[in-house]
mmCIF file of C-alpha atoms in Angstrom:
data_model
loop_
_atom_site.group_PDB
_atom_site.id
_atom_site.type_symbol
_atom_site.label_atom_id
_atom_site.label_comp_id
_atom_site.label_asym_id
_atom_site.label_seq_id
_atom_site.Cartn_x
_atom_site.Cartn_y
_atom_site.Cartn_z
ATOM 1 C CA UNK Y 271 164.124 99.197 196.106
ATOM 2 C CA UNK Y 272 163.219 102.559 194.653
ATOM 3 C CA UNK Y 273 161.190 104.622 196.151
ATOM 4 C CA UNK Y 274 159.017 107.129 193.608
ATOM 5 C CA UNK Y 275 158.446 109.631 196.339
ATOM 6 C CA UNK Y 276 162.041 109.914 197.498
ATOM 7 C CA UNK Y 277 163.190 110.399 194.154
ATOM 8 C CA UNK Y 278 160.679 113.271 193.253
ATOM 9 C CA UNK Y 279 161.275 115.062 196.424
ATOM 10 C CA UNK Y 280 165.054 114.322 195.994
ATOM 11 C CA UNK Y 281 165.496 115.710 193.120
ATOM 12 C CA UNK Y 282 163.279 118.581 192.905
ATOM 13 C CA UNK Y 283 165.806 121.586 192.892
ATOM 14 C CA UNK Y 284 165.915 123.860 196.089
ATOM 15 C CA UNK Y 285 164.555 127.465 195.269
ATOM 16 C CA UNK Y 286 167.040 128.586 198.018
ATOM 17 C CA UNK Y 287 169.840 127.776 195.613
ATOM 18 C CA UNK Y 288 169.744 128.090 191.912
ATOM 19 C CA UNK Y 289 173.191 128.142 191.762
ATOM 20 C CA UNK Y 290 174.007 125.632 194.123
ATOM 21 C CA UNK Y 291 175.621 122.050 192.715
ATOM 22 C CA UNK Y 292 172.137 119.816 191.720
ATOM 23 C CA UNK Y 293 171.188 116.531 194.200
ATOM 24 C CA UNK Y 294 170.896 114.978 191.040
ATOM 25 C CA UNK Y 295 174.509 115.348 191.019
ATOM 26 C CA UNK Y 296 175.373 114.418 194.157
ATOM 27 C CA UNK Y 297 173.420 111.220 193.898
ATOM 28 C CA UNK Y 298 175.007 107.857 193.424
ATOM 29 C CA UNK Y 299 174.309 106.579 189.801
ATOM 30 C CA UNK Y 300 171.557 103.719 189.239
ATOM 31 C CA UNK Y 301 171.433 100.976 186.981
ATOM 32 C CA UNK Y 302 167.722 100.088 186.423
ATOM 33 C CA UNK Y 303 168.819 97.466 183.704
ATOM 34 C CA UNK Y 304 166.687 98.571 180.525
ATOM 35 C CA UNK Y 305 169.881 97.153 178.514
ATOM 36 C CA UNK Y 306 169.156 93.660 179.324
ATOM 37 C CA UNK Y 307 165.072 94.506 179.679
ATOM 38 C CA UNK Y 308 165.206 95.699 175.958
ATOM 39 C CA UNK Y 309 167.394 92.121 175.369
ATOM 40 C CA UNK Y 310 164.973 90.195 177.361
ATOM 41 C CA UNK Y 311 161.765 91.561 175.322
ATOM 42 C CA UNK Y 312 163.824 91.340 172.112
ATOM 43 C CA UNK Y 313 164.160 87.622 172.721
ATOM 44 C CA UNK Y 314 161.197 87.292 174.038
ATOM 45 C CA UNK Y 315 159.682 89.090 171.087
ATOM 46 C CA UNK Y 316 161.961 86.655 168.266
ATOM 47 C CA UNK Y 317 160.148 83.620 170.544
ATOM 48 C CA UNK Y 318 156.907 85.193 170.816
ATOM 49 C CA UNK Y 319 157.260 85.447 166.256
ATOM 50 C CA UNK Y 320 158.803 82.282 166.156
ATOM 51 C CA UNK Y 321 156.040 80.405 168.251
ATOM 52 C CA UNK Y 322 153.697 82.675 166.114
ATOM 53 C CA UNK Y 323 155.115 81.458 163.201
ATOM 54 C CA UNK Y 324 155.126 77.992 164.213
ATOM 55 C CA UNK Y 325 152.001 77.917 165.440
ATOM 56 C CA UNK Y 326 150.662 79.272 161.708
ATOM 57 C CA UNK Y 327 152.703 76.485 159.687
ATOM 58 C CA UNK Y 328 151.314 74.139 162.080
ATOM 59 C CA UNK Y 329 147.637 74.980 161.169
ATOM 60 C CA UNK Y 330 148.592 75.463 157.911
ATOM 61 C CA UNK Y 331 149.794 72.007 157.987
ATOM 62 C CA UNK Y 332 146.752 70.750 159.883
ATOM 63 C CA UNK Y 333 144.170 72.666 157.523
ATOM 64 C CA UNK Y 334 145.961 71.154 154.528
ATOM 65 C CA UNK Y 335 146.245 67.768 155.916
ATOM 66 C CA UNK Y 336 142.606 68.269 156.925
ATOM 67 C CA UNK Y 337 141.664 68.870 153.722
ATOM 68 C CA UNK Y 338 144.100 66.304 152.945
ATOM 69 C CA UNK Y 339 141.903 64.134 154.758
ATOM 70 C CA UNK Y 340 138.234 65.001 153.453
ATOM 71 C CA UNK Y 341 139.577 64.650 150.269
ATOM 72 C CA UNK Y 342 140.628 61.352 150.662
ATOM 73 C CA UNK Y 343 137.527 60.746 152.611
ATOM 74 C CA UNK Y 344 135.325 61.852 149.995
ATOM 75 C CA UNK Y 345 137.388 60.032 147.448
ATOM 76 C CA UNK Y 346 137.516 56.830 149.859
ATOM 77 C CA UNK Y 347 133.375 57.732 149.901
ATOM 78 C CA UNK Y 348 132.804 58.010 146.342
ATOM 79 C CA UNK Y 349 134.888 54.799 145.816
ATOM 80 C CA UNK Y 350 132.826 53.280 148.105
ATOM 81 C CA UNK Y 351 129.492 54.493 146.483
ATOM 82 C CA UNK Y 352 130.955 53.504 143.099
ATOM 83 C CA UNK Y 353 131.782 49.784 144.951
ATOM 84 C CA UNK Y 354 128.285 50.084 146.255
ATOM 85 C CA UNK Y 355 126.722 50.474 142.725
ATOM 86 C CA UNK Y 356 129.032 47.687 141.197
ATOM 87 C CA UNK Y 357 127.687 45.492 143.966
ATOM 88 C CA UNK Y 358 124.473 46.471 143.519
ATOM 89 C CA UNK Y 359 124.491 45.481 139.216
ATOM 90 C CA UNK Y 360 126.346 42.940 140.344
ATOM 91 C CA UNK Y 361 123.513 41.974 142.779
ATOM 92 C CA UNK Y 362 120.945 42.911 140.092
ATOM 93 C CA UNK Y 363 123.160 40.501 137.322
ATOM 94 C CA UNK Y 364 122.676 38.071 139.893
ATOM 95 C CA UNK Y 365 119.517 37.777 140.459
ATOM 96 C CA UNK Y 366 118.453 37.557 136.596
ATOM 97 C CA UNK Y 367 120.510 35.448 136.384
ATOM 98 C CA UNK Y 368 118.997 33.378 139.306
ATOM 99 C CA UNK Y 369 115.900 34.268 137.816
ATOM 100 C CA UNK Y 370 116.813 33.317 134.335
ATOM 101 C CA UNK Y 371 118.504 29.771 135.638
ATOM 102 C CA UNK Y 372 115.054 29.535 137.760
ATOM 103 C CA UNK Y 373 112.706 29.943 134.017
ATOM 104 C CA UNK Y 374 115.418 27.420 132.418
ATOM 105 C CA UNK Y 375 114.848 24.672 135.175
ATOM 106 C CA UNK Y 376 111.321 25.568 135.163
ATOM 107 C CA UNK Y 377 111.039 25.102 130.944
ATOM 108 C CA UNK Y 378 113.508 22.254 131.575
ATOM 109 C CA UNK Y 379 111.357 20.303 134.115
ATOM 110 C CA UNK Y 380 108.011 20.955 131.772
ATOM 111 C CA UNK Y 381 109.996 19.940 128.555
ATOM 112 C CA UNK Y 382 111.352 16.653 130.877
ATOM 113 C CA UNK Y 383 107.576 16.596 132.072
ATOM 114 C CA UNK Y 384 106.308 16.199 128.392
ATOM 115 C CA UNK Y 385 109.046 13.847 127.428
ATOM 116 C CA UNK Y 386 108.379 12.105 130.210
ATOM 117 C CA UNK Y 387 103.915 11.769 129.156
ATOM 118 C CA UNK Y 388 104.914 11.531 125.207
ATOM 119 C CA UNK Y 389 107.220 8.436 125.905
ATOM 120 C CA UNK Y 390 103.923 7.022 128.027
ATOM 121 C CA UNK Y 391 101.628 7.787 126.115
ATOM 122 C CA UNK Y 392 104.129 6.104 123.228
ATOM 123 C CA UNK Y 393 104.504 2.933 125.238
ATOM 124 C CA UNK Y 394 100.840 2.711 126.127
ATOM 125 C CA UNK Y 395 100.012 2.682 122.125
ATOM 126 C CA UNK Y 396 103.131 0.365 121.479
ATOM 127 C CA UNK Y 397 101.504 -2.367 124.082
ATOM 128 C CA UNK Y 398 98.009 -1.606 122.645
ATOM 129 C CA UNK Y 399 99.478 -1.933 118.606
ATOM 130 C CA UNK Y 400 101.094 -4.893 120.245
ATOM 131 C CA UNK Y 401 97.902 -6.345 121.359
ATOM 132 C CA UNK Y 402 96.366 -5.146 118.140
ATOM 133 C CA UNK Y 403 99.111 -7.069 116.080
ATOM 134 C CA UNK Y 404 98.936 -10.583 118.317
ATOM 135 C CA UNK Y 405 95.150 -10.563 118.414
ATOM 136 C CA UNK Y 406 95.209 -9.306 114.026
ATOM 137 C CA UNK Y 407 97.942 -12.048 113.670
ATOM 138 C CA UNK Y 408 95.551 -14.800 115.640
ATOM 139 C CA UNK Y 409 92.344 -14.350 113.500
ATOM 140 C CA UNK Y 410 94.948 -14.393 110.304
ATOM 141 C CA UNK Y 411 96.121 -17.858 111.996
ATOM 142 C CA UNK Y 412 92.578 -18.789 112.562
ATOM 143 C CA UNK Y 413 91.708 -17.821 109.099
ATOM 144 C CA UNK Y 414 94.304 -19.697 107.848
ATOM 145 C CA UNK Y 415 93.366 -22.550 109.074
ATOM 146 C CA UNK Y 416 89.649 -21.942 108.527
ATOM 147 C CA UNK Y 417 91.053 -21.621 104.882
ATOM 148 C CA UNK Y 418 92.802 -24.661 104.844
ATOM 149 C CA UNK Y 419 90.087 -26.917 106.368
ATOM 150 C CA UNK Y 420 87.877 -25.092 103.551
ATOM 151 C CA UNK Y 421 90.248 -25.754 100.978
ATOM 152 C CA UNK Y 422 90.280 -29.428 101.744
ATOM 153 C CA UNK Y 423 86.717 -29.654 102.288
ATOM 154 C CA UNK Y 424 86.467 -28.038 98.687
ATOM 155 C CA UNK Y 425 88.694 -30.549 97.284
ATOM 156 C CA UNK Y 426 87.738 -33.459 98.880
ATOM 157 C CA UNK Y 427 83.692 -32.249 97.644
ATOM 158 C CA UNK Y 428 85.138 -31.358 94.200
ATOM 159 C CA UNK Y 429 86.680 -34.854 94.247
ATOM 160 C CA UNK Y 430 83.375 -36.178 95.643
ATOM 161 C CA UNK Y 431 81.199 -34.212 93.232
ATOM 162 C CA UNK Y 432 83.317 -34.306 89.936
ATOM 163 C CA UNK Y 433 81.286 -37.340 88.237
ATOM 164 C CA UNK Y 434 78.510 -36.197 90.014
ATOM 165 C CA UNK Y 435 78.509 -32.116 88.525
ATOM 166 C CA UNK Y 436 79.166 -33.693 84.729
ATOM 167 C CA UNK Y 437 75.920 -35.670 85.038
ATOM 168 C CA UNK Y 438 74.045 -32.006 86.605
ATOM 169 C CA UNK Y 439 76.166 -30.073 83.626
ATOM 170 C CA UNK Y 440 74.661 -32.130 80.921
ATOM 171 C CA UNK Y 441 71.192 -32.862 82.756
ATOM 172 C CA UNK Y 442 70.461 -28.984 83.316
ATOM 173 C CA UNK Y 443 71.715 -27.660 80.589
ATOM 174 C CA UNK Y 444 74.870 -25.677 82.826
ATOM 175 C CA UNK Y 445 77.967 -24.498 82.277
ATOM 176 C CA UNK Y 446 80.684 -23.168 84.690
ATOM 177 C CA UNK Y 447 82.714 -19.980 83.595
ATOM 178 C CA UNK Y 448 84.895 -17.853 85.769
ATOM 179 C CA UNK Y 449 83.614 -14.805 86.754
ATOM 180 C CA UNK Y 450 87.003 -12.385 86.508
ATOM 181 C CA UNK Y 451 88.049 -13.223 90.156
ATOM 182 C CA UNK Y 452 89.652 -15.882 91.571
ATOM 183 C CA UNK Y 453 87.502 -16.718 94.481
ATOM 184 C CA UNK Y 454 84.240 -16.428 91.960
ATOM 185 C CA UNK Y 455 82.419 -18.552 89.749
ATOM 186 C CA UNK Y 456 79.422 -17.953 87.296
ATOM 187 C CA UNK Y 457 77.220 -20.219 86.539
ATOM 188 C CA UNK Y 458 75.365 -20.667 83.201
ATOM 189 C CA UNK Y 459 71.940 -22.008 81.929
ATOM 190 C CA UNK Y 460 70.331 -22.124 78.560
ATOM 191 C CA UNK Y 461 67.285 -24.048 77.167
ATOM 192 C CA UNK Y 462 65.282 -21.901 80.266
ATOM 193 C CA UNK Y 463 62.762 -20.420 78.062
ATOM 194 C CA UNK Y 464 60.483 -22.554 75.594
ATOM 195 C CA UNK Y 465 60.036 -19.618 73.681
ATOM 196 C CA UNK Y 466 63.670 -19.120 72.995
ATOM 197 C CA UNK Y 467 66.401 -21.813 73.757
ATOM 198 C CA UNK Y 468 69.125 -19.800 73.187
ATOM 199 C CA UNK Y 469 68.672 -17.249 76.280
ATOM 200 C CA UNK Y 470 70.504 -17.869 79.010
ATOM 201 C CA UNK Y 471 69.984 -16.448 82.875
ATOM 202 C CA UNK Y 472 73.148 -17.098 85.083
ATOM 203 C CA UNK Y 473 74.195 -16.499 88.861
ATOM 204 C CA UNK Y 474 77.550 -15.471 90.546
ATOM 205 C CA UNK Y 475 78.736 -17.340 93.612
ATOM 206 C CA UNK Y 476 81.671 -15.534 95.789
ATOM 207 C CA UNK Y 477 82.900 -18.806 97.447
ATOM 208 C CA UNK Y 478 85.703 -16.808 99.615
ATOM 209 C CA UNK Y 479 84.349 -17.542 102.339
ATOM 210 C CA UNK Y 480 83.104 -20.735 104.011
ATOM 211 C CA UNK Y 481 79.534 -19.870 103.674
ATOM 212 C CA UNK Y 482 78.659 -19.135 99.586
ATOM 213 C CA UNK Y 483 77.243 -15.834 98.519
ATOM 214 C CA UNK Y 484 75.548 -15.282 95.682
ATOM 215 C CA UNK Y 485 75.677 -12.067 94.440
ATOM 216 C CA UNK Y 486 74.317 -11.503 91.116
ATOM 217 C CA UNK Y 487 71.430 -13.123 89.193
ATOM 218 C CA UNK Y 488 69.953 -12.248 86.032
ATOM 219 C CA UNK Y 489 67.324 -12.666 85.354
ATOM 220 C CA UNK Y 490 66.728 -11.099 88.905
ATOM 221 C CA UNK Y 491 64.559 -13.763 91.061
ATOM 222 C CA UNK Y 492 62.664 -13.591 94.229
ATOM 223 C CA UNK Y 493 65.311 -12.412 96.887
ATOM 224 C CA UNK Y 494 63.845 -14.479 99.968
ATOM 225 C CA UNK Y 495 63.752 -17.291 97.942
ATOM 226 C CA UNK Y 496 67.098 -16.956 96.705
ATOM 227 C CA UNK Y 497 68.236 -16.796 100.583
ATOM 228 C CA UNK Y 498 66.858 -19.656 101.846
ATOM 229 C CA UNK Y 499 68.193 -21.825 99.143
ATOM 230 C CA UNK Y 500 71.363 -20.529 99.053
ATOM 231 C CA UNK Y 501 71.290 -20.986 102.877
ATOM 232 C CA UNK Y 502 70.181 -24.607 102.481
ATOM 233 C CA UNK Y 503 73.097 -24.990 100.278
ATOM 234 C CA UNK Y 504 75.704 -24.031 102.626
ATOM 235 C CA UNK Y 505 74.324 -26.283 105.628
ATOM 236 C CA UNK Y 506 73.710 -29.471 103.470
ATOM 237 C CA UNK Y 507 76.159 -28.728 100.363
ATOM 238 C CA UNK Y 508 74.262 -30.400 98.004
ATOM 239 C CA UNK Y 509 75.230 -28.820 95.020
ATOM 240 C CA UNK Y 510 73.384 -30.954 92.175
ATOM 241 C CA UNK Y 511 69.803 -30.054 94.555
ATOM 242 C CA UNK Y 512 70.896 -26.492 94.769
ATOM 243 C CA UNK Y 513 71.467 -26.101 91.100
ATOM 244 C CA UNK Y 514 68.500 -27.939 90.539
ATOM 245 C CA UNK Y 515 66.317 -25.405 92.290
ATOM 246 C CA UNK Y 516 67.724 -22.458 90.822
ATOM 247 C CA UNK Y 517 67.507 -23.826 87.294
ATOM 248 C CA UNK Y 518 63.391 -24.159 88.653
ATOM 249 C CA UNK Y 519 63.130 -20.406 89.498
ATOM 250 C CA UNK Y 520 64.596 -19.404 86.364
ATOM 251 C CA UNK Y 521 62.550 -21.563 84.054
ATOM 252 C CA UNK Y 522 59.532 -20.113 86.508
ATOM 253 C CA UNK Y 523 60.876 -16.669 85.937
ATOM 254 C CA UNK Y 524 60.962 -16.735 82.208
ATOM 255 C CA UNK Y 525 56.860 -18.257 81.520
#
């Protein structure tokens, strides 16, 4: 190995001898190698670039793919946010329409509710116009046949009475018109007033129903009495006695 201080004391020159042939001369020559030093460092220098070089592109490459990457993060995020608001209109569409269905079947269940009252109601006043009708279209079969006995009772009486109502016609001075309705009759009388044998006073009988009416009189006579005869009448049916009485009042009226 060298040695520093031999070679400094070596081959300092002798001030003995200026002229004398140098050690430097003498000495044996030394190869310390620089050559393949200097090739060494100059490959170690292209390896030392080239890993420097590499190692740039490589974080060039990883900055750009990590940009790269948060873009398509943020673009995978604002997808997702833009998914997120979709769903969420979606969710909101939903639930008025939930909401909406919900009113429907609410409306639909009162409508279905008031159908449901309306069509009972309905039937309740069908049953009671049904009653109504059966119990109207009994008293019309009870009136019918109150009508019919009555007409047969009138017959067989105007049979009965037909010789009998000539003889009261001609003894009382009567006559029998009709008063403008079928189910009336008026009846007539003249030689009432002494004064004046020409006036006549006259009565209306509504014989409708089973019971007679009598419901106008002129000349107007006592109301009570006209009741009670007219009431006598219909529980006894003596006609000729009845017209017999009220020929009295009027010739009573008329003095």
């Amino acid at each position: 190995m060298f040695e520093p201080s031999l070679s400094t004391s070596t081959m300092r020159p002798s001030l003995a001898s200026a002229t004398a042939p140098s050690m430097a001369d003498t000495l044996p020559s030394i190869n310390f190698g620089f050559d393949d030093l200097r090739d060494r460092m100059a490959r170690f220098t292209d390896r030392f670039d080239d890993f420097i070089a590499k190692g740039r592109k490589r974080v060039l490459e990883e900055r750009n793919q990590f940009r790269l990457n948060v873009a398509e993060l943020q673009e995978d995020q604002r997808l997702k946010k833009k998914d997120l608001e979709i769903l969420a209109q979606k969710s909101q569409a939903h639930a008025h329409s939930l909401s909406k269905e919900a009113a429907e079947t609410a409306e639909m269940r009162a409508a279905i509710a008031s159908i449901t009252t309306q069509r009972d109601l309905r039937a309740s006043h069908r049953d009671r116009l049904r009653a109504e009708i059966a119990a109207t279209q009994k008293l019309i079969n009870q009136r019918l046949v109150a009508q019919q006995q009555h007409a047969k009772e009138m017959d067989a009486q105007a049979r009965f009475n037909e010789p009998e109502l000539g003889f009261w016609m001609d003894y009382l001075c009567l006559r029998i018109e009709g008063a403008g309705r079928d189910d009336r009759l008026k009846f007539v009388f003249d030689h009432v007033d002494e004064r004046d044998w020409e006036r006549e006073a006259w009565f209306e009988v509504d014989m409708e129903r089973r019971d007679y009416r009598v419901v106008t009189v002129r000349p107007k006579l006592d109301g009570e009495e006209m009741e009670r005869r007219v009431e006598r009448w219909n529980e006894n049916r003596d006609l000729g006695m009845f017209l017999k009485g009220i020929r009295g009042l009027f010739v009573a009226a008329m003095k």
